[in-house]
């Protein structure tokens, strides 16, 4: 069930360096029926915006390397998506500067999740009417069917097992972003607590199987690439 009064399901980007905040906001946004992707720092968000579009962006200010105001300035060069600042800074000057630079709303941490959803709903009313989505760009070349565990890639059908399909779906939902090992494990096997070594082995073995099926050179994977803490789906096109 969507939280917006229009029933619209939103695609939201959360940019925040605090892992607990990312986890909590993700849980609330998904429970409200929306789709959310997260970035742990500003550069990751800007890289993601080179490939993806979002209905609303939630942006922290106090982040390492590139602070939120600089990220906001860069966002406004490439995106008109409404930006809601989520920050511990209650300074009136910073708030005024945020609005001047193109922010659409400003929420001071800590905040009630109901308040965040209310602000998202309010901002969503300003969005243009939602068109029926059609595959475009990379997604037109990758049609994953979780009912029969198949991937149609460039007109060629590839059979997957159910676990491979679930992991690939998780990676595709977070395209161009790192998906941690634990997230992939939960997507593939559920929440049963297992030793970390077992979790990692299960995920890595399944990813290796996917790479063998999908990569031109499985020894040098480009489509499903290893990252520092997990894997990343990087489609061509």
XYZ file of C-alpha atoms in Angstrom:
237
model
C 0.000 0.000 0.000
C 1.402 3.358 -1.037
C 1.576 6.248 1.416
C 0.751 8.874 -1.211
C -2.864 9.957 -1.473
C -2.689 9.517 -5.246
C -1.700 5.868 -4.797
C 1.490 6.584 -6.713
C 4.444 4.322 -6.034
C 7.617 6.363 -5.964
C 11.227 5.652 -6.818
C 13.300 7.294 -4.083
C 17.034 7.815 -3.611
C 18.394 8.145 -0.058
C 21.870 9.657 0.356
C 23.201 9.321 3.901
C 26.515 8.131 5.329
C 24.868 6.669 8.457
C 24.102 2.968 7.958
C 21.441 2.894 10.692
C 19.578 5.774 9.060
C 19.748 4.076 5.667
C 18.393 0.840 7.109
C 15.549 2.478 9.052
C 14.431 4.792 6.247
C 14.632 1.949 3.726
C 12.377 -0.201 5.892
C 9.796 2.580 6.278
C 9.824 3.576 2.599
C 9.462 -0.009 1.403
C 6.685 -0.672 3.920
C 4.875 2.338 2.459
C 4.995 0.639 -0.933
C 7.737 2.640 -2.588
C 11.024 1.585 -4.145
C 14.214 2.964 -2.620
C 17.897 2.896 -3.474
C 20.586 4.160 -1.117
C 24.007 5.720 -1.420
C 26.443 6.011 1.484
C 28.220 9.107 0.196
C 27.763 11.926 -2.269
C 29.914 10.635 -5.101
C 28.052 7.309 -5.122
C 24.787 9.224 -5.465
C 26.080 11.355 -8.328
C 27.379 8.283 -10.130
C 24.008 6.611 -9.703
C 22.224 9.677 -11.095
C 24.254 9.372 -14.286
C 22.348 6.163 -15.025
C 19.094 6.334 -13.083
C 16.220 8.761 -12.549
C 14.296 9.149 -9.288
C 11.012 10.722 -8.273
C 12.363 12.118 -4.975
C 15.844 12.401 -3.424
C 16.420 12.350 0.358
C 19.759 14.014 1.096
C 21.857 14.316 4.250
C 24.111 17.368 4.653
C 26.920 16.309 6.982
C 28.741 13.658 4.959
C 32.469 13.007 4.445
C 34.348 14.003 1.277
C 31.435 15.828 -0.394
C 28.884 17.457 1.894
C 25.197 17.489 1.082
C 25.075 21.088 -0.120
C 27.751 20.407 -2.715
C 25.902 17.247 -3.716
C 22.691 19.279 -4.019
C 24.457 21.762 -6.298
C 25.639 18.910 -8.528
C 22.223 17.238 -8.486
C 20.590 20.390 -9.753
C 22.831 20.284 -12.826
C 21.507 16.880 -13.879
C 18.118 16.349 -12.205
C 14.916 18.230 -11.483
C 13.741 15.615 -8.964
C 12.488 17.145 -5.701
C 15.114 17.027 -2.947
C 14.236 16.722 0.742
C 17.153 17.514 3.044
C 17.437 15.155 6.049
C 19.931 16.633 8.481
C 20.827 17.181 12.119
C 21.586 20.815 11.295
C 18.799 23.085 12.540
C 20.679 26.272 11.640
C 18.353 28.754 9.914
C 21.143 29.941 7.644
C 21.880 26.440 6.371
C 18.168 25.855 5.851
C 17.840 29.075 3.856
C 20.911 28.194 1.794
C 19.472 24.745 1.045
C 16.251 26.233 -0.295
C 18.208 28.811 -2.294
C 20.267 26.016 -3.900
C 17.184 24.089 -4.963
C 15.990 21.951 -2.035
C 12.245 21.406 -1.891
C 11.925 20.591 1.811
C 14.066 20.386 4.953
C 13.636 17.961 7.871
C 15.760 18.112 11.018
C 16.952 14.846 12.619
C 15.749 13.120 14.679
C 12.329 13.016 13.073
C 9.257 10.817 13.248
C 8.944 8.483 10.293
C 5.312 9.541 9.941
C 6.563 13.090 9.412
C 8.940 11.932 6.682
C 6.136 10.093 4.900
C 3.908 13.171 5.164
C 6.605 15.336 3.561
C 7.172 12.764 0.826
C 3.437 12.736 0.159
C 3.357 16.523 -0.012
C 6.282 16.709 -2.421
C 4.848 13.866 -4.533
C 1.770 15.981 -5.270
C 3.986 18.379 -7.228
C 5.284 15.642 -9.543
C 3.996 15.399 -13.110
C 1.511 12.608 -13.900
C 3.123 9.179 -13.914
C 3.350 7.518 -17.301
C 3.061 3.786 -17.800
C 6.647 2.560 -17.627
C 8.158 0.897 -20.674
C 11.530 -0.806 -20.828
C 14.252 1.540 -22.016
C 18.013 1.699 -21.995
C 19.636 -1.262 -20.280
C 16.333 -2.647 -18.973
C 15.041 -3.319 -22.498
C 17.824 -5.897 -22.877
C 17.204 -7.702 -19.566
C 13.777 -9.179 -18.885
C 13.840 -11.268 -15.697
C 10.853 -13.536 -14.981
C 10.711 -14.740 -11.387
C 7.703 -16.954 -12.100
C 9.653 -19.325 -14.331
C 13.218 -18.296 -13.331
C 14.345 -17.169 -16.758
C 16.237 -14.163 -18.063
C 15.691 -12.948 -21.605
C 18.816 -11.091 -22.620
C 18.996 -9.638 -26.112
C 16.264 -12.020 -27.244
C 18.017 -15.105 -25.842
C 16.402 -17.007 -22.970
C 18.696 -18.119 -20.152
C 17.481 -20.628 -17.576
C 18.261 -19.849 -13.943
C 17.593 -21.718 -10.749
C 15.292 -19.990 -8.204
C 18.144 -18.771 -6.002
C 20.062 -17.360 -8.959
C 16.918 -15.557 -10.094
C 16.347 -14.029 -6.656
C 19.935 -12.798 -6.386
C 19.871 -11.392 -9.909
C 16.585 -9.629 -9.146
C 18.160 -8.027 -6.062
C 21.157 -6.880 -8.107
C 18.955 -5.504 -10.891
C 16.804 -3.611 -8.391
C 19.994 -1.877 -7.218
C 21.581 -1.430 -10.637
C 24.991 0.324 -10.622
C 25.048 0.210 -6.805
C 26.950 -2.099 -4.483
C 24.763 -4.780 -2.902
C 26.355 -6.153 0.294
C 26.877 -9.881 0.770
C 24.355 -10.009 3.622
C 21.661 -8.292 1.535
C 22.170 -10.818 -1.247
C 22.030 -13.676 1.247
C 18.723 -12.434 2.650
C 17.331 -12.046 -0.880
C 18.347 -15.561 -1.817
C 17.881 -17.613 1.327
C 15.877 -15.530 3.803
C 16.831 -14.440 7.282
C 18.105 -17.666 8.861
C 21.193 -16.883 10.945
C 24.235 -18.750 9.656
C 27.975 -18.313 10.224
C 29.437 -15.448 8.214
C 31.738 -17.817 6.331
C 28.760 -19.932 5.264
C 26.771 -16.873 4.174
C 29.670 -15.610 2.091
C 30.249 -19.010 0.483
C 26.584 -19.399 -0.466
C 26.456 -15.969 -2.072
C 29.803 -16.221 -3.846
C 29.048 -19.676 -5.253
C 25.679 -18.533 -6.606
C 27.151 -15.350 -8.070
C 29.872 -17.455 -9.716
C 27.176 -19.630 -11.260
C 25.395 -16.513 -12.573
C 28.638 -15.181 -13.998
C 29.235 -18.472 -15.783
C 25.800 -18.173 -17.403
C 25.857 -14.451 -18.204
C 29.418 -13.235 -18.647
C 31.342 -13.362 -21.920
C 34.454 -14.043 -19.856
C 33.471 -15.439 -16.428
C 37.094 -15.152 -15.276
C 36.907 -11.395 -15.885
C 33.303 -10.522 -14.996
C 31.969 -7.181 -16.195
C 28.209 -7.574 -15.815
C 28.203 -8.729 -12.182
C 31.326 -7.207 -10.681
C 32.873 -7.787 -7.289
C 32.958 -4.712 -5.060
C 34.540 -4.027 -1.682
C 31.668 -5.475 0.346
C 29.526 -7.309 -2.189
C 28.616 -7.237 -5.863
C 27.275 -4.747 -8.402
C 25.160 -5.222 -11.542
C 26.628 -3.116 -14.366
C 24.637 -3.715 -17.590
C 25.767 -2.528 -20.963
C 23.513 -0.238 -22.940
